[in-house]
Amino acid sequence: MTEAALYVTLFLALYFQTFALLTFLSKDARQRRTKVRLESDFPRVAVIVPCWNEETTIRGTVESLLALDYPREKLELILVNDGSTDNTARVLNEYRAHPMISVIHKQNGGKHSAVNLGAARTRAEFIGCLDADSFVHPGALKEVLAHFDDPRVASVTASMTVHEPRTILERMQYAEYLAGVALRHILATVNGLYVTPGPFSFYRASIIRKLGGFRHGHQTEDMEMAMRLQRHGYRIENAPRAQVFTKAPKTVWKLVKQRTRWTSGFIRNAYDYRDLMFNHNYGVLGLLVLPLGVLALISAMGLTVLAITDTSRMVATALRTQGDVPWSFAFSAPRMDWFYAPITEALVLSIVGIATVTAIMYIGKAISGAQKPIAQDILWYLACYSLVAPIWVFRSAAYVALGVRNAWR
Amino acid sequence: MPGANMTPFQNALAALGITVALFGTVVFAVDYLNEQRIAELSRIEDTITIDTLSLETQFDLLAEAPCREVSEGSVLSGELNDLAARLSYAEERLGADNEEVTKLKERYTLLEIKDYLLMKRLAKECTNLKPVFVLYFYSNKGDCPGCAEAGYALSYLREKYPELRVYAFDYNLDLGALKTLRSVLRITEPLPAFVINGKNYSGITSLGDLEPLLPTDLLATSTDARRR
């Protein structure tokens, strides 16, 4: 039974990876990758930066926005202080006199309320968000806007990677984000995106207003908005060359808290939008992406339980078997003979899966234009991710089951 | 190029086909490897059979034991030990109830019995041979909780004393010759049961209890296993 569950999981994982790679090779994906950035007929654009206690990072965020390669008269920046309790207000007020920047202070009401207030203050044709811990590449905005050429496109996401990854934890996340870059590009090709991430996702303002603006969305307003756009039949695109960099959590605990918010948000929003699931009207999103997303969480929990029980049983048996035989015997050189090669179906299929994930990360590197070598980052990802990810998956499942709401940080 | 001009639905179907083909190939390849393992075991058993027959024939031809040509540990025990390790690995991999593994195990058991009888005969005839025999009866049906520990301790002893002649028998194997051996040696449960140089012991599992039962003065130790 457990073996069957393992093979079903491996099959579905490999199926999804194969589908992703085939889609990457498709003509539609190629066209998106080669789309020329917008160089004329620039529309009015507003970038809203919701801030809550961001005194250390907000300057960098604003400066990167001011360095955007875009006509000054067409770009406005709206910095919304969502009731920060640190020095964020003082830092934001330094930008008050800037002709492109509006600063708004409000009582704390959550990120969605800050974005809605910012959106209400502009008449721009396109509004974008940028989390106050993220920074954009100067060419990113022109890349993003080029993908709004189809009127059905309600939102365009960027290629998000980790800002200056240094520690093992950051480098692990960097590799993960590169896979995210590739998968976002691939899934956008088949309109399969269910999240428009906080860092530099853009929206057609008229559609956002028509749909009633952002909602709390279980603290994942970007996921709720994306699913709502999908429910109403709009397209969510991706600009693979629009680079945006975000600060990754620096400690395991902060990472667990962030991912618990994301994962529990996914479960809750997937439940709210369950009418999309297994619904052929929503194509790849309804038939593949959302069901596999839910299944991946269930598998992660099942495989973790399986791994822990199997390992415990193996250790107990080994200790029992070891008895009073010297340990040096247990650690004597392994027999180098093909006969003893521990090759099983699960092992070979797992290796294929790991190779495909690695290929997807390299695709992410190539299409986002990242320069630095990523082999070590991938190794950290392969070595560490499966050790920490189950923590937030179980925590999220427990939070959803017990009705616990999580904190932002 | 696959996927180049296909719709998402066609891509999904193609991905399904590729994944099924990939699974099929992997299952086939691993199955082929297991078949090769069985073939390897069979090949080793063939070699041992020929060696056993050859030794028996030498006996018959010379009308006496070929003592000069036989030294302890030089003939079959090395191959039998190797076969035992491989068989145990194959059993772990393919399952104790795998038909082919059971067949190989029956053949291996017969070879062990033949080797045991032959060595006993040689020991009687040749003064230069003083082998130490350990006959070990185990069960892997879940009714012998101490068998894993005892088997592991014996593997260690076999490594430490290369001249030790360990014969491991699956107590539950449905083989006439083994049943006769059990009855001749008066082997009864509880398992694990041992016959060490003709004396019966039962229920011993630890190295500490097992090693003192060996006439270690007759056995040279390997430098490797002395490492502690």
XYZ file of C-alpha atoms in Angstrom:
637
model
C 0.000 0.000 0.000
C 2.753 2.451 0.992
C 4.804 1.292 -1.981
C 1.831 1.935 -4.271
C 1.470 5.462 -2.833
C 5.169 6.092 -3.472
C 4.904 5.001 -7.104
C 1.727 7.024 -7.687
C 3.530 10.097 -6.328
C 6.576 9.432 -8.509
C 4.387 8.913 -11.552
C 2.452 12.140 -11.055
C 5.628 14.118 -10.326
C 7.328 12.818 -13.477
C 4.161 13.336 -15.492
C 3.975 16.978 -14.435
C 7.678 17.515 -15.140
C 7.362 15.944 -18.593
C 4.325 18.069 -19.334
C 6.249 21.156 -18.212
C 9.230 20.343 -20.437
C 7.020 19.646 -23.464
C 5.183 22.908 -22.897
C 8.520 24.710 -22.621
C 9.346 23.454 -26.122
C 6.010 24.606 -27.546
C 5.668 27.400 -30.068
C 3.526 29.448 -27.655
C 6.265 29.341 -25.009
C 8.948 30.254 -27.535
C 6.925 33.248 -28.696
C 6.618 34.466 -25.108
C 10.325 34.078 -24.517
C 11.193 36.102 -27.584
C 8.601 38.843 -27.151
C 10.152 42.261 -27.735
C 9.949 44.682 -24.810
C 7.652 47.694 -25.071
C 9.479 50.598 -26.724
C 6.650 52.932 -27.788
C 3.070 53.947 -26.881
C 3.913 53.819 -23.208
C 0.786 53.652 -21.042
C 0.402 55.349 -17.646
C 1.620 53.019 -14.945
C 1.456 53.156 -11.154
C 3.540 50.983 -8.859
C 2.122 50.560 -5.372
C 4.520 49.644 -2.570
C 2.655 48.500 0.533
C 4.934 48.879 3.572
C 4.650 47.470 7.034
C 7.760 47.884 9.161
C 10.156 48.000 6.224
C 12.578 50.668 7.434
C 15.649 48.656 6.454
C 14.700 47.665 2.905
C 12.294 50.330 1.645
C 14.992 52.741 0.434
C 16.504 50.095 -1.837
C 13.062 49.199 -3.153
C 12.157 52.807 -3.987
C 15.565 53.555 -5.510
C 15.263 50.520 -7.800
C 11.834 51.766 -8.926
C 13.196 55.242 -9.587
C 15.904 53.648 -11.747
C 13.313 51.945 -13.975
C 13.845 52.562 -17.671
C 10.454 54.176 -18.363
C 9.231 57.655 -19.295
C 9.072 59.665 -16.050
C 5.774 61.357 -16.911
C 4.072 58.002 -17.371
C 5.222 56.407 -14.125
C 4.012 57.086 -10.604
C 5.055 55.398 -7.387
C 2.593 55.120 -4.518
C 4.176 54.245 -1.189
C 1.565 53.136 1.335
C 2.564 52.949 4.981
C 0.201 50.365 6.449
C 0.471 51.464 10.087
C 4.163 50.636 10.560
C 5.424 50.793 14.124
C 9.091 51.335 13.211
C 10.769 54.189 11.310
C 9.136 53.356 7.970
C 6.949 56.502 8.101
C 9.997 58.746 8.545
C 11.865 57.072 5.668
C 8.821 57.341 3.370
C 8.356 61.036 4.201
C 11.836 61.689 2.790
C 10.317 60.955 -0.653
C 7.278 63.231 -0.211
C 8.697 65.998 -2.367
C 9.605 63.709 -5.255
C 7.422 64.529 -8.293
C 6.835 60.858 -9.167
C 6.063 59.660 -5.653
C 2.937 59.794 -3.502
C 3.194 58.794 0.130
C 0.115 57.619 2.015
C -0.064 56.804 5.702
C -2.922 54.686 6.998
C -3.870 52.576 9.970
C -2.811 48.965 9.764
C -5.378 47.029 7.780
C -3.395 44.386 5.920
C -1.578 44.355 2.615
C -4.730 44.112 0.515
C -6.141 47.311 2.081
C -2.878 49.152 1.386
C -2.886 48.091 -2.269
C -6.572 48.993 -2.652
C -5.977 52.459 -1.176
C -3.053 52.999 -3.534
C -5.104 51.799 -6.517
C -7.911 54.200 -5.598
C -5.493 57.145 -5.767
C -4.393 56.630 -9.353
C -5.892 56.798 -12.822
C -3.089 54.750 -14.333
C -4.007 52.157 -16.934
C -1.831 49.527 -15.312
C -1.078 49.101 -11.650
C 1.701 47.032 -10.251
C 2.727 45.950 -6.785
C 6.183 45.667 -5.383
C 6.753 44.263 -1.925
C 8.955 46.566 0.107
C 11.616 43.861 0.465
C 12.108 43.526 -3.306
C 14.103 45.301 -6.002
C 13.592 45.516 -9.759
C 15.901 45.457 -12.746
C 15.696 48.735 -14.728
C 14.328 46.966 -17.808
C 11.672 44.973 -15.980
C 8.701 47.294 -16.515
C 9.028 47.425 -20.316
C 9.335 43.637 -20.342
C 6.166 43.237 -18.269
C 4.056 45.707 -20.260
C 4.884 43.986 -23.561
C 2.824 41.016 -22.392
C -0.385 43.059 -21.986
C -0.844 43.099 -25.787
C -3.869 40.798 -25.569
C -6.933 42.502 -23.980
C -7.825 39.238 -22.201
C -4.608 39.528 -20.197
C -5.528 40.871 -16.762
C -2.191 40.369 -15.067
C 1.483 39.817 -15.882
C 3.947 38.345 -13.415
C 7.709 38.870 -13.374
C 10.709 36.534 -12.969
C 11.433 36.553 -9.288
C 14.727 35.385 -7.801
C 16.532 35.805 -4.490
C 18.437 39.020 -3.836
C 22.145 38.337 -3.183
C 21.905 34.753 -1.900
C 24.799 34.008 0.471
C 23.869 31.541 3.190
C 22.942 27.897 2.577
C 19.306 28.720 3.291
C 19.269 31.620 0.825
C 21.068 29.600 -1.837
C 18.621 26.741 -1.417
C 15.788 29.229 -1.954
C 17.610 30.740 -4.926
C 17.577 27.358 -6.700
C 13.920 26.939 -5.779
C 13.062 30.396 -7.138
C 14.823 29.582 -10.425
C 12.578 26.535 -10.796
C 9.707 28.926 -10.025
C 10.882 31.254 -12.825
C 10.804 28.391 -15.325
C 7.483 26.958 -14.121
C 5.802 30.374 -14.054
C 6.894 30.935 -17.655
C 5.746 27.456 -18.686
C 2.401 27.565 -16.870
C 1.638 31.071 -18.140
C 1.841 29.605 -21.648
C -1.176 27.398 -20.831
C -2.839 29.979 -18.526
C -2.150 27.778 -15.527
C -0.976 30.370 -12.978
C -2.818 30.596 -9.668
C -0.713 33.286 -8.014
C 0.430 36.766 -9.044
C 3.304 37.222 -6.564
C 3.747 40.446 -4.593
C 7.061 41.335 -6.223
C 6.265 43.251 -9.405
C 3.065 41.651 -10.658
C 1.042 44.055 -12.793
C -2.699 44.306 -13.352
C -4.990 45.976 -15.858
C -6.493 48.584 -13.519
C -9.956 48.503 -15.139
C -10.268 44.754 -14.483
C -9.123 45.051 -10.868
C -11.720 47.769 -10.274
C -14.405 45.735 -12.050
C -13.683 42.768 -9.798
C -13.819 44.891 -6.640
C -10.140 45.201 -5.792
C -7.975 43.036 -3.579
C -9.321 40.947 -0.705
C -7.692 39.628 2.450
C -7.429 36.216 0.749
C -6.239 34.418 3.887
C -3.130 36.661 3.918
C -2.315 35.600 0.371
C -4.152 38.332 -1.494
C -1.983 37.669 -4.570
C -3.228 34.074 -4.736
C -6.846 35.043 -4.148
C -6.690 37.705 -6.859
C -5.103 35.291 -9.346
C -7.759 32.646 -8.720
C -10.495 35.284 -9.013
C -9.070 36.460 -12.338
C -9.003 32.846 -13.535
C -12.586 32.268 -12.390
C -13.674 35.258 -14.487
C -11.942 33.877 -17.564
C -8.996 36.283 -17.770
C -5.437 35.367 -18.670
C -2.426 35.681 -16.385
C 0.819 36.067 -18.290
C 4.474 35.994 -17.335
C 7.363 38.120 -18.526
C 10.302 35.732 -18.168
C 12.986 38.392 -18.677
C 11.491 40.902 -16.221
C 13.904 40.431 -13.355
C 12.880 41.176 -9.801
C 14.871 40.272 -6.719
C 13.419 39.610 -3.324
C 14.970 39.221 0.118
C 14.676 35.589 1.168
C 14.101 34.698 4.836
C 17.459 34.361 6.556
C 16.540 31.853 9.247
C 14.747 28.520 9.096
C 12.084 29.785 11.486
C 11.348 32.872 9.344
C 11.230 30.675 6.247
C 8.826 28.261 7.968
C 6.571 31.165 8.977
C 6.584 32.624 5.459
C 5.886 29.273 3.818
C 3.205 28.383 6.347
C 1.435 31.579 5.309
C 1.808 30.704 1.626
C 0.846 27.048 1.981
C -2.111 27.542 4.307
C -3.179 30.397 2.023
C -3.042 28.015 -0.931
C -5.141 25.389 0.865
C -7.741 27.936 1.983
C -7.958 29.698 -1.380
C -8.039 26.385 -3.252
C -11.000 25.473 -1.059
C -12.713 28.833 -1.681
C -12.163 28.397 -5.410
C -12.835 24.662 -5.501
C -15.219 25.186 -8.429
C -12.069 25.643 -10.575
C -10.745 22.226 -9.586
C -11.331 19.337 -12.040
C -13.280 21.825 -14.178
C -12.367 21.495 -17.851
C -13.450 25.103 -18.448
C -10.279 26.138 -16.628
C -8.059 23.916 -18.753
C -4.623 23.041 -17.433
C -5.198 25.049 -14.238
C -8.377 23.188 -13.311
C -7.427 19.736 -14.536
C -3.743 19.601 -13.712
C -2.148 22.432 -11.739
C -4.596 22.838 -8.847
C -5.330 19.110 -8.326
C -1.597 18.295 -8.466
C -0.855 21.174 -6.092
C -3.218 19.718 -3.494
C -1.954 16.205 -4.151
C 1.651 17.358 -3.753
C 0.863 18.553 -0.225
C -0.834 15.264 0.669
C 2.086 13.289 -0.830
C 4.641 15.422 1.007
C 2.966 14.585 4.300
C 2.515 10.903 3.438
C 6.094 10.467 2.223
C 7.464 12.240 5.300
C 5.539 9.905 7.611
C 6.720 6.963 5.501
C 10.352 8.127 5.567
C 10.302 8.670 9.337
C 8.671 5.300 10.121
C 10.899 3.417 7.665
C 14.065 5.066 8.957
C 13.076 4.432 12.602
C 12.333 0.795 11.803
C 15.632 0.404 9.947
C 17.625 1.996 12.768
C 15.854 -0.168 15.386
C 16.519 -3.338 13.339
C 20.133 -2.331 12.719
C 20.709 -1.690 16.427
C 19.044 -4.991 17.341
C 21.066 -6.842 14.709
C 24.291 -5.103 15.634
C 24.163 -6.587 19.151
C 27.678 -6.705 20.560
C 29.453 -7.006 17.198
C 32.113 -4.264 16.884
C 30.899 -1.220 14.926
C 34.028 -1.337 12.768
C 32.494 -4.400 11.086
C 29.351 -2.453 10.146
C 31.462 0.278 8.565
C 33.825 -1.992 6.664
C 34.262 -1.186 2.975
C 31.163 -1.867 0.875
C 31.322 -4.671 -1.668
C 32.189 -3.192 -5.045
C 30.260 -5.585 -7.209
C 27.415 -4.856 -9.624
C 25.466 -7.624 -7.941
C 25.054 -5.518 -4.805
C 24.183 -2.266 -6.592
C 21.128 -0.989 -4.685
C 19.186 -0.229 -7.860
C 15.418 -0.200 -7.483
C 12.634 1.248 -9.606
C 11.989 3.954 -6.998
C 15.661 4.933 -6.951
C 15.990 5.188 -10.732
C 12.716 7.115 -11.071
C 13.784 9.464 -8.266
C 17.074 10.114 -10.063
C 15.142 10.903 -13.261
C 12.931 13.263 -11.228
C 15.949 15.012 -9.689
C 17.570 15.352 -13.125
C 14.391 16.929 -14.485
C 14.113 19.345 -11.555
C 17.746 20.317 -12.147
C 17.016 20.869 -15.839
C 14.026 23.065 -14.924
C 16.274 25.146 -12.620
C 18.783 25.637 -15.425
C 15.933 26.649 -17.735
C 14.925 29.195 -15.069
C 18.484 30.503 -14.979
C 18.660 30.767 -18.761
C 15.351 32.525 -19.333
C 15.664 34.975 -16.453
C 19.168 35.935 -17.551
C 20.743 35.106 -14.181
C 24.527 35.099 -14.511
C 26.045 33.316 -11.540
C 26.714 29.540 -11.554
C 23.996 27.613 -9.750
C 25.394 24.087 -9.340
C 26.093 24.555 -5.622
C 22.734 26.219 -5.025
C 21.045 23.211 -6.624
C 23.054 20.858 -4.400
C 21.936 22.775 -1.310
C 18.372 22.608 -2.561
C 18.557 18.854 -3.123
C 20.240 18.277 0.231
C 18.142 20.553 2.437
C 14.746 21.313 0.931
C 13.097 17.983 1.703
C 14.276 18.298 5.312
C 12.601 21.650 5.954
C 9.610 21.691 3.581
C 7.644 19.032 5.535
C 7.709 21.352 8.577
C 5.647 24.037 6.899
C 3.447 21.558 5.062
C 2.412 19.867 8.326
C 2.175 23.224 10.106
C -0.069 24.613 7.358
C -2.304 21.537 7.389
C -2.599 21.826 11.182
C -3.363 25.560 10.970
C -6.087 24.978 8.394
C -7.544 22.050 10.344
C -7.551 24.006 13.626
C -8.605 27.318 12.059
C -5.427 29.115 13.189
C -4.628 32.390 11.396
C -0.947 33.075 10.868
C 1.099 36.174 11.429
C 2.818 37.994 8.573
C 6.294 37.526 9.986
C 10.650 18.723 -32.028
C 8.075 17.127 -29.658
C 5.679 19.609 -28.143
C 6.634 22.274 -30.687
C 3.264 22.851 -32.293
C 0.973 20.983 -29.976
C -2.015 22.194 -27.958
C -1.942 21.867 -24.156
C -4.233 18.846 -24.454
C -1.890 17.172 -26.962
C 1.063 18.010 -24.703
C -0.757 16.462 -21.739
C -1.397 13.283 -23.750
C 2.185 13.151 -25.029
C 3.480 13.667 -21.470
C 1.304 10.775 -20.314
C 2.708 8.557 -23.062
C 6.309 9.530 -22.262
C 5.819 8.993 -18.516
C 4.231 5.576 -19.046
C 7.094 4.645 -21.416
C 9.649 5.884 -18.876
C 8.056 3.877 -16.073
C 7.871 0.815 -18.303
C 11.534 1.134 -19.305
C 12.682 1.508 -15.699
C 10.590 -1.440 -14.514
C 11.909 -3.534 -17.415
C 15.542 -2.521 -16.769
C 15.386 -3.270 -13.034
C 13.633 -6.553 -13.767
C 16.409 -7.409 -16.233
C 19.017 -6.613 -13.570
C 17.258 -8.929 -11.121
C 17.195 -11.669 -13.744
C 20.926 -11.185 -14.193
C 21.355 -11.547 -10.430
C 19.491 -14.858 -10.529
C 21.620 -15.967 -13.505
C 24.785 -15.018 -11.610
C 23.665 -17.049 -8.588
C 22.877 -19.983 -10.816
C 26.298 -19.691 -12.464
C 28.072 -19.729 -9.084
C 26.026 -22.730 -8.017
C 27.024 -24.525 -11.200
C 30.684 -23.850 -10.450
C 30.327 -25.123 -6.895
C 28.492 -28.211 -8.100
C 31.356 -29.011 -10.475
C 33.930 -28.391 -7.713
C 32.051 -30.648 -5.318
C 31.729 -33.384 -7.908
C 35.391 -32.997 -8.776
C 36.442 -33.449 -5.163
C 34.198 -36.480 -4.761
C 35.616 -37.935 -7.960
C 39.145 -37.355 -6.697
C 38.203 -39.366 -3.611
C 36.939 -42.184 -5.749
C 39.880 -42.144 -8.144
C 42.565 -42.137 -5.506
C 40.627 -44.491 -3.247
C 41.817 -42.228 -0.491
C 41.416 -38.593 0.473
C 43.362 -36.164 -1.712
C 44.883 -34.609 1.415
C 47.878 -33.056 -0.263
C 45.704 -31.154 -2.695
C 43.196 -29.924 -0.200
C 43.833 -27.325 2.403
C 41.276 -25.763 4.686
C 39.348 -22.883 3.296
C 40.958 -23.248 -0.099
C 38.281 -25.164 -1.876
C 34.627 -24.550 -1.503
C 34.141 -22.498 1.611
C 35.154 -19.227 -0.016
C 32.750 -19.714 -2.884
C 30.014 -20.927 -0.564
C 30.435 -17.869 1.663
C 30.247 -15.597 -1.340
C 27.180 -17.425 -2.588
C 25.559 -17.163 0.848
C 26.063 -13.384 0.894
C 24.675 -13.010 -2.628
C 21.723 -15.255 -1.945
C 20.860 -13.380 1.202
C 20.994 -10.088 -0.758
C 18.831 -11.524 -3.541
C 16.344 -12.795 -0.965
C 16.170 -9.353 0.605
C 15.684 -7.746 -2.816
C 13.262 -10.132 -4.459
C 11.452 -11.445 -1.385
C 11.791 -14.713 0.507
C 8.841 -16.219 -1.372
C 10.278 -15.570 -4.825
C 10.125 -18.910 -6.615
C 13.529 -18.623 -8.271
C 15.217 -17.516 -5.071
C 13.679 -20.472 -3.226
C 14.924 -22.849 -5.912
C 18.446 -21.408 -5.713
C 18.285 -21.597 -1.947
C 17.332 -25.269 -2.073
C 20.241 -25.959 -4.379
C 22.562 -23.937 -2.156
C 21.362 -25.902 0.893
C 22.138 -29.168 -0.892
C 25.600 -27.888 -1.782
C 26.160 -26.879 1.830
C 25.183 -30.323 3.075
C 27.415 -31.983 0.472
C 30.307 -29.685 1.385
C 29.756 -30.376 5.076
C 29.791 -34.149 4.538
C 32.784 -33.945 2.250
C 34.756 -31.791 4.657
C 33.880 -34.123 7.517
C 35.171 -37.021 5.425
C 38.352 -35.094 4.568
C 38.878 -34.098 8.193
C 38.652 -37.755 9.188
C 41.148 -38.875 6.542
C 43.590 -35.976 6.499
C 45.522 -35.157 9.623
C 46.555 -31.778 8.215
C 42.923 -30.606 8.319
C 41.240 -29.547 11.554
C 38.158 -27.682 10.386
C 35.720 -26.027 12.786
C 32.109 -26.528 11.688
C 29.257 -24.266 12.679
C 25.839 -25.361 11.501
C 23.357 -22.577 11.975
C 19.585 -23.057 11.700
C 17.505 -19.918 11.348
C 14.013 -18.873 10.361
C 12.924 -15.741 8.569
C 9.221 -16.308 9.028
C 9.077 -13.840 11.891
C 9.185 -16.555 14.575
C 12.868 -16.063 15.407
C 13.460 -12.560 16.783
C 17.104 -13.348 17.615
C 18.036 -14.751 14.193
C 19.057 -11.422 12.657
C 21.485 -10.735 15.500
C 22.842 -14.301 15.473
C 23.280 -14.244 11.675
C 25.123 -10.939 11.856
C 27.385 -12.196 14.670
C 28.182 -15.254 12.542
C 29.033 -13.049 9.541
C 31.454 -11.217 11.781
C 32.971 -14.471 13.062
C 33.293 -15.749 9.501
C 35.213 -12.597 8.655
C 37.339 -12.779 11.775
C 38.140 -16.489 11.377
C 38.306 -17.174 7.627
C 38.804 -20.896 8.266
C 35.558 -21.205 10.174
C 33.132 -23.283 8.145
C 29.706 -21.790 8.689
C 26.718 -23.545 7.135
C 23.469 -21.598 7.442
C 20.190 -23.444 6.916
C 16.697 -22.064 6.624
C 14.905 -24.252 9.159
C 11.609 -24.019 7.276
C 12.916 -24.877 3.813
C 10.865 -27.704 2.335
C 13.768 -29.955 1.320
C 14.047 -33.682 2.106
C 17.827 -33.644 2.656
C 17.551 -30.727 5.077
C 14.774 -32.458 7.022
C 16.968 -35.541 7.302
C 19.950 -33.433 8.437
C 17.740 -31.761 11.054
C 16.577 -35.121 12.318
C 20.082 -36.677 12.280
C 21.489 -33.721 14.211
C 18.408 -33.600 16.461
C 17.747 -29.922 15.775
C 14.692 -28.603 17.557
C 13.241 -25.191 18.246
C 13.730 -22.609 19.742
C 15.735 -20.998 17.031
C 18.403 -19.996 16.327
C 19.964 -23.423 16.817
C 23.651 -24.216 16.373
C 25.807 -27.293 16.019
C 29.405 -26.342 16.734
C 31.854 -29.155 16.094
C 29.203 -31.737 16.864
C 27.668 -30.111 19.967
C 24.141 -28.682 19.919
C 23.262 -25.232 21.247
C 19.990 -23.370 21.090
C 18.694 -19.837 21.610
C 22.119 -18.142 21.549
C 22.099 -14.830 19.685
C 24.924 -12.592 20.838
C 28.536 -12.562 19.738
C 29.587 -12.601 23.377
C 27.816 -15.925 23.934
C 28.754 -17.421 20.569
C 32.486 -16.763 20.313
C 33.491 -18.639 23.512
C 31.872 -21.780 22.077
C 34.391 -21.837 19.211
C 37.674 -23.705 19.622
C 39.535 -20.514 18.741
C 42.909 -22.187 19.256
C 42.227 -24.057 16.016
C 41.364 -20.914 14.114
C 43.684 -18.240 12.782
C 42.274 -14.725 12.826
C 42.234 -12.373 9.868
C 44.099 -9.123 10.412
C 41.163 -7.182 9.085
C 38.503 -8.395 11.465
C 40.809 -8.018 14.462
C 40.495 -4.282 14.000
C 38.259 -3.050 16.794
